[in-house]
Tab-separated table of C-alpha atoms and ligand atoms in Angstrom:
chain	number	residue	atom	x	y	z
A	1	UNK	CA	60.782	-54.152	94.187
A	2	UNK	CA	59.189	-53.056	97.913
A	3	UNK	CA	56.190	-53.723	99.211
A	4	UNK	CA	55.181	-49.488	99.490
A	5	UNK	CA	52.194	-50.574	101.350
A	6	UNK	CA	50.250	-53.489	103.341
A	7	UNK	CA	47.015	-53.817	104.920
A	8	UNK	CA	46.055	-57.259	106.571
A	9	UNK	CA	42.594	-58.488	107.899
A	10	UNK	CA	41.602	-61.443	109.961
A	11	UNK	CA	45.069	-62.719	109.951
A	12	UNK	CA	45.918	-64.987	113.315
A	13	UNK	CA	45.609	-62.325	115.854
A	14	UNK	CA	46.085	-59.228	113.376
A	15	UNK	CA	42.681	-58.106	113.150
A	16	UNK	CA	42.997	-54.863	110.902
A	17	UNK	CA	46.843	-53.559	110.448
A	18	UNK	CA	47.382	-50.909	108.014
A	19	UNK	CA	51.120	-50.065	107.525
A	20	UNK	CA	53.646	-48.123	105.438
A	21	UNK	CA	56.570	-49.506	105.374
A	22	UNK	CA	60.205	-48.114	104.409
A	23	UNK	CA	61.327	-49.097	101.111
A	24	UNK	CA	64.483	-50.325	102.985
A	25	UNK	CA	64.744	-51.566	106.634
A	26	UNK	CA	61.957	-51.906	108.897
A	27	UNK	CA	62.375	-52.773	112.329
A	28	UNK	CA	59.427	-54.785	113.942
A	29	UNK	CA	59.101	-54.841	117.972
A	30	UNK	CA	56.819	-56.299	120.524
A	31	UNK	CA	55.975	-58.531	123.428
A	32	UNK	CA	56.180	-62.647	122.836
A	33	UNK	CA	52.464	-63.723	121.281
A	34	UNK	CA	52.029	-60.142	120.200
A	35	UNK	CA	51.853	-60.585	116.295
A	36	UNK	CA	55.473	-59.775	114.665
A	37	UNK	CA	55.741	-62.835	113.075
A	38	UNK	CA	52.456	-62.855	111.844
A	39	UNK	CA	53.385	-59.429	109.782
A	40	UNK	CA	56.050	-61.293	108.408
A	41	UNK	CA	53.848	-64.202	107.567
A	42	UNK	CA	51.190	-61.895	105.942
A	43	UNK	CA	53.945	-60.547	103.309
A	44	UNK	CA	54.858	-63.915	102.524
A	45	UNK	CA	51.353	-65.000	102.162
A	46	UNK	CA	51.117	-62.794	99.771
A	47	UNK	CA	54.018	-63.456	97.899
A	48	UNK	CA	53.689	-67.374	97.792
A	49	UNK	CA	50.448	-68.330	98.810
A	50	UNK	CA	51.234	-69.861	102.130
A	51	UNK	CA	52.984	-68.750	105.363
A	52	UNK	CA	56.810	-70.100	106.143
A	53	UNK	CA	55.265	-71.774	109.417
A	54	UNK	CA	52.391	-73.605	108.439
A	55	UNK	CA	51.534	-75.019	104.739
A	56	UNK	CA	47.872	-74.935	105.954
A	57	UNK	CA	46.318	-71.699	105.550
A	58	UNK	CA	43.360	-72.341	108.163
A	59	UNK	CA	45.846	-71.738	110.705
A	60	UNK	CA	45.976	-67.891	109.923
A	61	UNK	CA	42.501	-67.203	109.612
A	62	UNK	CA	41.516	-65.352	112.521
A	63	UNK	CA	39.277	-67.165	114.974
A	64	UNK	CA	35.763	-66.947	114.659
A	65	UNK	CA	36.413	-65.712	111.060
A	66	UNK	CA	35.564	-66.913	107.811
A	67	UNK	CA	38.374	-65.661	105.895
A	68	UNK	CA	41.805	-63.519	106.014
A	69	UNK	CA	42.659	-61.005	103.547
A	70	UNK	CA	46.223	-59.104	102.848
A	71	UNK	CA	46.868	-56.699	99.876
A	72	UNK	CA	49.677	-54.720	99.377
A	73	UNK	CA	51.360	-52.043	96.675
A	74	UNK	CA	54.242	-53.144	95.263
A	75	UNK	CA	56.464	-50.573	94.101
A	76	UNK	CA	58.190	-52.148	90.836
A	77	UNK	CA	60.340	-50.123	88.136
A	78	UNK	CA	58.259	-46.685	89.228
A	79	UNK	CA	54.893	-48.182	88.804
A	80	UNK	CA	52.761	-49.455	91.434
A	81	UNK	CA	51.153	-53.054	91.641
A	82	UNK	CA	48.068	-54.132	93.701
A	83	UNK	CA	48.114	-57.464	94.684
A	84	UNK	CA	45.531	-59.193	97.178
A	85	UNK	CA	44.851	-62.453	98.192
A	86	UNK	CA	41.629	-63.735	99.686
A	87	UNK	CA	41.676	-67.071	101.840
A	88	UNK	CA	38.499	-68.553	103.421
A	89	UNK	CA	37.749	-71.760	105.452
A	90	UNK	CA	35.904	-73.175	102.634
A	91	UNK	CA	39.337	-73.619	100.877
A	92	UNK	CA	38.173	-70.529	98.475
A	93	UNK	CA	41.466	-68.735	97.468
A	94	UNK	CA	40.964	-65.832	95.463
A	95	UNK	CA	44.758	-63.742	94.263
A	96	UNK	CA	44.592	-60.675	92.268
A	97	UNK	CA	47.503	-58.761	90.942
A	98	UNK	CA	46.872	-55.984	89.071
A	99	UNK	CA	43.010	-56.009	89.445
A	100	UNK	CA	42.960	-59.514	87.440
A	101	UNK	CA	42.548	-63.045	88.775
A	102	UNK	CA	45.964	-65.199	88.610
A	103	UNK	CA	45.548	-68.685	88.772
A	104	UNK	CA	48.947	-69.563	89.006
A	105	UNK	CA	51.583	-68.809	92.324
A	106	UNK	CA	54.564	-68.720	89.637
A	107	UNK	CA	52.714	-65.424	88.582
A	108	UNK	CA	52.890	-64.145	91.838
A	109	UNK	CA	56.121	-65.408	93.060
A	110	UNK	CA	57.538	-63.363	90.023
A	111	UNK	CA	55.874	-60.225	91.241
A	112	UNK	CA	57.218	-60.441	94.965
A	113	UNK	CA	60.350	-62.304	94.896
A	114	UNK	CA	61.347	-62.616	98.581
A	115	UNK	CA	63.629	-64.474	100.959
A	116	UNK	CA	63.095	-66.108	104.793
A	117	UNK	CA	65.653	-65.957	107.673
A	118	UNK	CA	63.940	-68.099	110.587
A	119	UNK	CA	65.005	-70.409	113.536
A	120	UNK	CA	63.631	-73.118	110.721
A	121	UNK	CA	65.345	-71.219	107.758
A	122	UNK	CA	68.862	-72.400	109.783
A	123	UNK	CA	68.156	-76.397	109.350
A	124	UNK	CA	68.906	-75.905	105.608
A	125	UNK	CA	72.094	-77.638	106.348
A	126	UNK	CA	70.653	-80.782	108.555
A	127	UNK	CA	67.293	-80.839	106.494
A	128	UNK	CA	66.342	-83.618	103.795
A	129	UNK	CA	67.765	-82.897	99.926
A	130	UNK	CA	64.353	-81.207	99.634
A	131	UNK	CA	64.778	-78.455	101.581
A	132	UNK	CA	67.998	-77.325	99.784
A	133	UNK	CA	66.385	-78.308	96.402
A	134	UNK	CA	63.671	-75.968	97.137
A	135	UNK	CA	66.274	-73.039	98.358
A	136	UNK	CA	68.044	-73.752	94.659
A	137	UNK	CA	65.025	-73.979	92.586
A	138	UNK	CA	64.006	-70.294	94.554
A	139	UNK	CA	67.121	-68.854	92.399
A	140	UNK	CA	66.805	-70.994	89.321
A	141	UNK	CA	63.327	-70.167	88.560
A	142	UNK	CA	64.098	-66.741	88.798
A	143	UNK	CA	67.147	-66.517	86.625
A	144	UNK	CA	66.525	-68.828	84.436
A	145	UNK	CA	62.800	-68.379	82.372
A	146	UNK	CA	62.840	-71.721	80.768
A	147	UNK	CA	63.215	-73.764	84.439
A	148	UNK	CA	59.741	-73.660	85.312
A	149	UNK	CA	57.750	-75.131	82.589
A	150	UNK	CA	60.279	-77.749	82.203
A	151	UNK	CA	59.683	-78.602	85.895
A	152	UNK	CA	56.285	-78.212	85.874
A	153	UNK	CA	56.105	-80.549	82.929
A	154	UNK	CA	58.962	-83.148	84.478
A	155	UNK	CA	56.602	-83.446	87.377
A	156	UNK	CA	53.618	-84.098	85.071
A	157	UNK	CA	55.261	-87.108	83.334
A	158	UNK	CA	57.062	-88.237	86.534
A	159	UNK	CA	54.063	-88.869	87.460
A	160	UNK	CA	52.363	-90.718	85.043
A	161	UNK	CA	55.666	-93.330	84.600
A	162	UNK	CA	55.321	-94.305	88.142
A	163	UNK	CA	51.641	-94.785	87.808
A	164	UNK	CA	53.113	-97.112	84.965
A	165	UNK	CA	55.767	-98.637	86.772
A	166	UNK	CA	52.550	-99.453	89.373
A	167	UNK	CA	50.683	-101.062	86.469
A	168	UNK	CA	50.397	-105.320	86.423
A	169	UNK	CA	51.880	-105.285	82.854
A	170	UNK	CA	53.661	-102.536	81.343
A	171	UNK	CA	53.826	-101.504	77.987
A	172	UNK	CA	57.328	-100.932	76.443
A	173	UNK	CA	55.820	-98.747	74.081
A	174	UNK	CA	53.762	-96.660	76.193
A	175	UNK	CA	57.117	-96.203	78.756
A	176	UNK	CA	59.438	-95.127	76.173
A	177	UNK	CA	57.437	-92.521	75.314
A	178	UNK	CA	57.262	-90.990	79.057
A	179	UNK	CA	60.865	-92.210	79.519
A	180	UNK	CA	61.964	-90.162	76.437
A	181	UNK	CA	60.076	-87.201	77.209
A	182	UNK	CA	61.498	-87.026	81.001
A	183	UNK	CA	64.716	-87.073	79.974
A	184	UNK	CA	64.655	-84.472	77.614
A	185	UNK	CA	62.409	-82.273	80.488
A	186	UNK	CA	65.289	-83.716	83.175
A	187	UNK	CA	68.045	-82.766	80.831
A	188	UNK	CA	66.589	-78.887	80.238
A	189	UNK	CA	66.420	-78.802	84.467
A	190	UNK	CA	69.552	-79.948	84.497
A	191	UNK	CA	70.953	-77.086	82.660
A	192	UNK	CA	69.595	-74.065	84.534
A	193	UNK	CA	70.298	-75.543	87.421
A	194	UNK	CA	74.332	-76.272	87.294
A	195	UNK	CA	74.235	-72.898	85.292
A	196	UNK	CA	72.855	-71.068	88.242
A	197	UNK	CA	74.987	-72.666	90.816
A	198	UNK	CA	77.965	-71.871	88.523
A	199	UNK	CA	77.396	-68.286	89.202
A	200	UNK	CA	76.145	-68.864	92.752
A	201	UNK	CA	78.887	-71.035	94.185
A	202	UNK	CA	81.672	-67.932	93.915
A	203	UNK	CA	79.069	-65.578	95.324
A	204	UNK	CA	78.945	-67.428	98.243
A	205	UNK	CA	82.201	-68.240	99.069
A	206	UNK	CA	83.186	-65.090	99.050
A	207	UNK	CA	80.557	-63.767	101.366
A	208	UNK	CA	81.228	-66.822	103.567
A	209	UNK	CA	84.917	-65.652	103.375
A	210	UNK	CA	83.829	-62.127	104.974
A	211	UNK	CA	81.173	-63.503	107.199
A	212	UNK	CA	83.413	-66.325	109.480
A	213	UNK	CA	86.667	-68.575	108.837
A	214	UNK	CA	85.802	-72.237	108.039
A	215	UNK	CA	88.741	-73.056	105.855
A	216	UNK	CA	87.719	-76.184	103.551
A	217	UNK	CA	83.833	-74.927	102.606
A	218	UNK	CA	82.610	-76.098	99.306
A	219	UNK	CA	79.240	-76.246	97.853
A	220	UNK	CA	78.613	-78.850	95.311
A	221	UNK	CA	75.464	-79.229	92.984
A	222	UNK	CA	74.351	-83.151	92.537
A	223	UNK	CA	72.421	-83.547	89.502
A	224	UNK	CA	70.224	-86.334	91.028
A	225	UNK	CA	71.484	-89.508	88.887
A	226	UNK	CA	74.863	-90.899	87.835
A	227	UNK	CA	77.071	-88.081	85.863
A	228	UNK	CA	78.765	-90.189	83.994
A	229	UNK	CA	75.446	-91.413	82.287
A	230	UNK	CA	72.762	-89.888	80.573
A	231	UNK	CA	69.710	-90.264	81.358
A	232	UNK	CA	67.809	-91.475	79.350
A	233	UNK	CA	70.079	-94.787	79.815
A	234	UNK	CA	69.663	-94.453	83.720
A	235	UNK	CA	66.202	-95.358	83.476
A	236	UNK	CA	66.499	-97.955	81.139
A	237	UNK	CA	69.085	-99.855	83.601
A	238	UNK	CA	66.998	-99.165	86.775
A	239	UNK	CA	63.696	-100.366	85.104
A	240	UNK	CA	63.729	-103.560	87.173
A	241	UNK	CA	64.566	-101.504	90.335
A	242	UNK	CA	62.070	-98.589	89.584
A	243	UNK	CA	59.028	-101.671	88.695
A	244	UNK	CA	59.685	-103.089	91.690
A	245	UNK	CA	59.265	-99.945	93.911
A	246	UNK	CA	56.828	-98.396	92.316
A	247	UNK	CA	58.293	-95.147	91.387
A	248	UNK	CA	61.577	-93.372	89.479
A	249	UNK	CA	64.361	-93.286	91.763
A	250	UNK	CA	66.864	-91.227	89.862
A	251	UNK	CA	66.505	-88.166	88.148
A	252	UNK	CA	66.409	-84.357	88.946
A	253	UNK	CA	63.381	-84.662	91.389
A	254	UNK	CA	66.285	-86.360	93.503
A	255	UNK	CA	69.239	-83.101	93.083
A	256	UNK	CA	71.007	-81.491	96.018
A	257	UNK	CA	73.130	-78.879	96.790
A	258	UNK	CA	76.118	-80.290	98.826
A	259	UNK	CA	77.844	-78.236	101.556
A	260	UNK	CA	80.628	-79.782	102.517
A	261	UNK	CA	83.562	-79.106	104.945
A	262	UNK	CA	86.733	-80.753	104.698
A	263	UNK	CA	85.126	-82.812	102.475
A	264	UNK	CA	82.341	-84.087	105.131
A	265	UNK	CA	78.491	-82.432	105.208
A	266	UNK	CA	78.443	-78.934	106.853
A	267	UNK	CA	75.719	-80.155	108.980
A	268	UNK	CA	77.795	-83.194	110.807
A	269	UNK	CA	80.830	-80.388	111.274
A	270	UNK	CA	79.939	-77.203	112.190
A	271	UNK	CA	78.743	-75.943	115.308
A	272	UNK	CA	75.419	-74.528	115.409
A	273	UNK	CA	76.385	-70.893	115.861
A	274	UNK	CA	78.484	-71.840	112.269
A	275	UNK	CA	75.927	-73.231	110.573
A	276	UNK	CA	73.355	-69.996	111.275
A	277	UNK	CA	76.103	-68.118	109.517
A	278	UNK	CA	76.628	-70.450	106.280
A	279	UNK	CA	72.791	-70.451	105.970
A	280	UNK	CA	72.751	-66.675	106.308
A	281	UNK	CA	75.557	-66.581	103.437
A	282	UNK	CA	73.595	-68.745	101.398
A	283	UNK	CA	70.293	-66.814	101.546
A	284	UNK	CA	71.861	-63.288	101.395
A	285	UNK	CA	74.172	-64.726	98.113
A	286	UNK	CA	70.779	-65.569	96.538
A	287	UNK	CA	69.937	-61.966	96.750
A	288	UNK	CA	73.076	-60.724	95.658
A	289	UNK	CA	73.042	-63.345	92.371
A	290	UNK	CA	69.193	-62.412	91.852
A	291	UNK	CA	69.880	-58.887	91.947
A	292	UNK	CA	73.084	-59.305	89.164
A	293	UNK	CA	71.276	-61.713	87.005
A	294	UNK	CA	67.784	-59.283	86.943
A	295	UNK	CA	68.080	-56.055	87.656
A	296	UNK	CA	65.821	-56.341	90.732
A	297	UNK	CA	65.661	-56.744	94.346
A	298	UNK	CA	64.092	-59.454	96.414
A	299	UNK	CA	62.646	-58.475	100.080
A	300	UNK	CA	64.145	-60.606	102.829
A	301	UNK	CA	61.851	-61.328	105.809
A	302	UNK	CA	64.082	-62.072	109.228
A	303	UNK	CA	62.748	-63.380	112.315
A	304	UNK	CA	63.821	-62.741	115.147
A	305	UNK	CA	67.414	-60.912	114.072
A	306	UNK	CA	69.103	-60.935	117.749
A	307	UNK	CA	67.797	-63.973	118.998
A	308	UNK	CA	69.858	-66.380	116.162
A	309	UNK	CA	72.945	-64.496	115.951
A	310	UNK	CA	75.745	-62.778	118.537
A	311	UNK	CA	76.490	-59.298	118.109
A	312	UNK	CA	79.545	-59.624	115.291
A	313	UNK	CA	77.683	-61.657	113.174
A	314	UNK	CA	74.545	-59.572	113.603
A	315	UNK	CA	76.235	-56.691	112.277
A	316	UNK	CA	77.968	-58.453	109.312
A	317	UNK	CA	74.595	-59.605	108.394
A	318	UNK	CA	73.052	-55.919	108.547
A	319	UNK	CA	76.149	-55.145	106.510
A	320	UNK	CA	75.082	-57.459	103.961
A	321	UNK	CA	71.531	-56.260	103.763
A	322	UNK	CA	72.319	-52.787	103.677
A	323	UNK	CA	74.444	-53.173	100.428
A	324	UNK	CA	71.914	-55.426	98.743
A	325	UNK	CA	69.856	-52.278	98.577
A	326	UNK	CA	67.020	-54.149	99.149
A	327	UNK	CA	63.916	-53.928	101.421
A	328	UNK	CA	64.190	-55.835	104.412
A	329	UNK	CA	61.410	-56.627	107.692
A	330	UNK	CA	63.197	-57.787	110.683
A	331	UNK	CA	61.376	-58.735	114.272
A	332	UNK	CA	62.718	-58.662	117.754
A	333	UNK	CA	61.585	-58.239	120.894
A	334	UNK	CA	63.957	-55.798	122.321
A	335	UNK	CA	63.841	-52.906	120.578
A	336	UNK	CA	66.919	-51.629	121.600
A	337	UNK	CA	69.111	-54.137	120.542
A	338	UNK	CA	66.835	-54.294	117.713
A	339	UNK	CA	68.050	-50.803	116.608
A	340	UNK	CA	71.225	-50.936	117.769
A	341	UNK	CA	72.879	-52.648	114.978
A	342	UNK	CA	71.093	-50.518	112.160
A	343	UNK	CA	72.093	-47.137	113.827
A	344	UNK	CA	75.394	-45.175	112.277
A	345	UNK	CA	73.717	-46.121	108.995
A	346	UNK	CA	72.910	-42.002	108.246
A	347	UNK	CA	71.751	-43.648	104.088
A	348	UNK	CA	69.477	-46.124	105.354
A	349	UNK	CA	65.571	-45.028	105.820
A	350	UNK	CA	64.790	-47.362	108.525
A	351	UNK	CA	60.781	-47.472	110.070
A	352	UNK	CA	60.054	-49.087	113.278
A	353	UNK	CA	56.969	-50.433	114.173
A	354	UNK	CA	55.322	-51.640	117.118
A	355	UNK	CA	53.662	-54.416	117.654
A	356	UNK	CA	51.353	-54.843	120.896
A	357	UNK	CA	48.335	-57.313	121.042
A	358	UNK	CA	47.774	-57.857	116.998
A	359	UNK	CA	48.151	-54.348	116.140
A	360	UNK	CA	51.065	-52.422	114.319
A	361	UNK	CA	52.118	-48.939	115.162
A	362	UNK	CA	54.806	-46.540	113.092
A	363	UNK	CA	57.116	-45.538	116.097
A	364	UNK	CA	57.122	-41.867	114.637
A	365	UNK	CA	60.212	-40.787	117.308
A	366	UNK	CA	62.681	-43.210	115.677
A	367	UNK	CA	61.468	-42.800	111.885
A	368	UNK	CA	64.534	-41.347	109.427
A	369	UNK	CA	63.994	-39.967	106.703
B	401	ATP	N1	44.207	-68.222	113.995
B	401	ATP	C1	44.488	-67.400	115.002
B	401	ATP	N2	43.551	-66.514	115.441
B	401	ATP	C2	43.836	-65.654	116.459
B	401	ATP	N3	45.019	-65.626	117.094
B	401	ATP	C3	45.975	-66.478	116.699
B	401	ATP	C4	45.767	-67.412	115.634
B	401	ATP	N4	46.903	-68.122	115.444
B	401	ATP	C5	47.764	-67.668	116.358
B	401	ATP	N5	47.229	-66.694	117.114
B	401	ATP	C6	47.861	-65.890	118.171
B	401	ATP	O1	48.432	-64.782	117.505
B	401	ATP	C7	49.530	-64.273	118.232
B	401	ATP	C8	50.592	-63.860	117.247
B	401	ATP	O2	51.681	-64.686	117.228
B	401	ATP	P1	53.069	-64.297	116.563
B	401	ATP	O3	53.759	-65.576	116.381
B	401	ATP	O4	52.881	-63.417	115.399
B	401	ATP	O5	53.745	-63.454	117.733
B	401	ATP	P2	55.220	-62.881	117.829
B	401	ATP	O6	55.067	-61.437	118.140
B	401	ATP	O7	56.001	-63.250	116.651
B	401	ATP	O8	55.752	-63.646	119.116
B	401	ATP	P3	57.213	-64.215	119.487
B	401	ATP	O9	58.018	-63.037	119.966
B	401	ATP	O10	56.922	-65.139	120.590
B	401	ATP	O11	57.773	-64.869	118.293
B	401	ATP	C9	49.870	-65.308	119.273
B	401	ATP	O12	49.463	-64.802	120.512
B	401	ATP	C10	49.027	-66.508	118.893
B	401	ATP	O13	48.592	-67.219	120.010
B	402	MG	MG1	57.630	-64.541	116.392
């Protein structure tokens, strides 16, 4: 899976960038302000319907324009794939894969599975259980086919028992229907999670073992309600508690992943230098479990490589990319050190680009073939 190639329009200061990018590393360089990130955010536009910065999308629409456009070819088991995705001011979103209309981001997410390193990407640790429930679900909903219309279906009735629980009177009837239905949805979530994590958790560790020495690292998957219960009977004990504040407390829409360190969060025990590296072995473990469990390969977008990491762990990192065989865009604004830590690499087709005042360049003297 590689993006083979990507054209963007009216995208923040991108105004028309037409690239083709190396089914393996590409190395992105330019001045502050001068549109890097933007590139990356145009691929994961694409990929997930919104940027990694902003959840809006009228931030990226050029100024003075009425809509931004990016299409790419994804290269996927020897065919090729269009996909394009319209986004206007009116709030008009039009996504095509394939020449046809897909209504749903799943669809696309399956197409262009892909992975963020950022300065934000590194408060994984610190961030609220949502952050690292989203970062799970990423590698459950690709593993595991049955996750997503279970969640999609949990959040449904999730939502119509708290309307309930809002409701002057309640009736019993009407509850235990929604209450039996989210715990068999909540159950079937359950399961593909702790079964992913299962095969996550030793992928990790081991990379973690490579990457840096933290003796005591464990990663534990909370399930979002009492263990020793099911839970079906969880809600029927916290009815009271749940009526009184409106909405379902427990139950898989409350899960975390728990990285501890001697037994205490990661994020209140490492330094900040360590916890850059745990979240680096967490997102590049993903990849490694994805590619196992599938066959395929997701594309990892890094921001801003040298700036986040020192020189050892850099290269450990580029290590890690390099095996996962994978296609991989990484900014910086020095292009020497930018290049520095992919050179000696004689297998890897690395493409530079540069980026200077929203528009994108193939630096033909460094190109490999
Ligand atoms: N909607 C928009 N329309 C036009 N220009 C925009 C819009 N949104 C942001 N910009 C500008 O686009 C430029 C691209 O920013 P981008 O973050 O991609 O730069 P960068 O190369 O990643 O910089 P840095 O090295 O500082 O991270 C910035 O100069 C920004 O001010
Ligand atoms: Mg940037």
């Amino acid at each position: 899976m590689s993006v083979s190639r990507l054209s963007i329009q009216s995208l923040r200061n991108l105004e028309s960038v037409s690239l083709t990018p190396s089914p393996r590393t590409n190395l992105i360089y330019g001045q502050n302000g001068s549109g890097k990130t933007s590139v990356l955010e145009a691929v994961h536009t694409l990929a997930l319907g919104r940027s990694f910065r902003s959840h809006k999308h009228k931030p990226l629409i050029q100024w003075g324009r009425e809509q931004f456009t990016v299409f790419a070819e994804i290269q996927h088991q020897g065919s090729r794939i269009p996909v394009g995705l319209q986004r206007a001011l009116t709030g008009e979103v039009n996504f095509k894969v394939n020449g046809r209309a897909v209504g749903s981001l799943a669809e696309l997410a399956a197409v262009l599975p892909l992975q963020v390193i950022d300065a934000h990407t590194f408060l994984l640790l610190e961030g609220s259980p949502k952050v690292r429930r989203q970062f799970m679900d990423w590698l459950v909903f690709h593993v595991e086919p049955s996750f997503f219309p279970a969640w999609k279906a949990a959040q449904r009735c999730l939502k119509q028992r708290n309307s309930l629980l809002r409701r002057d009177r309640i009736e019993t009837s009407e509850l235990s229907v929604w209450d039996r239905e989210l715990s068999n949805l909540t159950q079937q979530i359950h399961e593909c999670r702790e079964k992913t994590i299962e095969r996550f958790r030793p992928v990790f560790l081991r990379l973690l073992e490579e990457f840096i020495r933290i003796p005591g690292v464990s990663l534990s998957y909370q399930r979002g309600w009492d263990k020793n219960r099911s839970y079906q009977e969880v809600l029927a004990d916290n009815f009271e508690r749940d009526r009184h504040m409106g909405y379902t407390q427990s139950g898989s829409h409350r899960a975390d992943l728990r990285i501890n360190v001697e037994g205490q969060p990661a994020g209140d025990i490492l330094s900040r230098g360590q916890q850059k590296l745990v979240v680096c072995a967490l997102k590049i473990a993903q990849g490694y479990v994805y590619a196992q469990e599938t066959g395929g390969r997701c594309i990892y977008l890094v921001d801003d490589l040298p700036a986040e990491l020192d020189g050892e762990h850099r290269a450990t990192l580029v290590d890690w990319l390099d095996k996962l065989e994978t296609q991989v865009f990484i900014t910086g604004v020095d292009k020497p050190s930018l290049l520095a830590d992919w050179q000696d690499r004689p297998d890897a087709i690395t493409r530079v680009f540069h980026v200077e005042q929203g528009t994108v360049t193939a630096d033909v003297n460094t190109e490999q073939q």
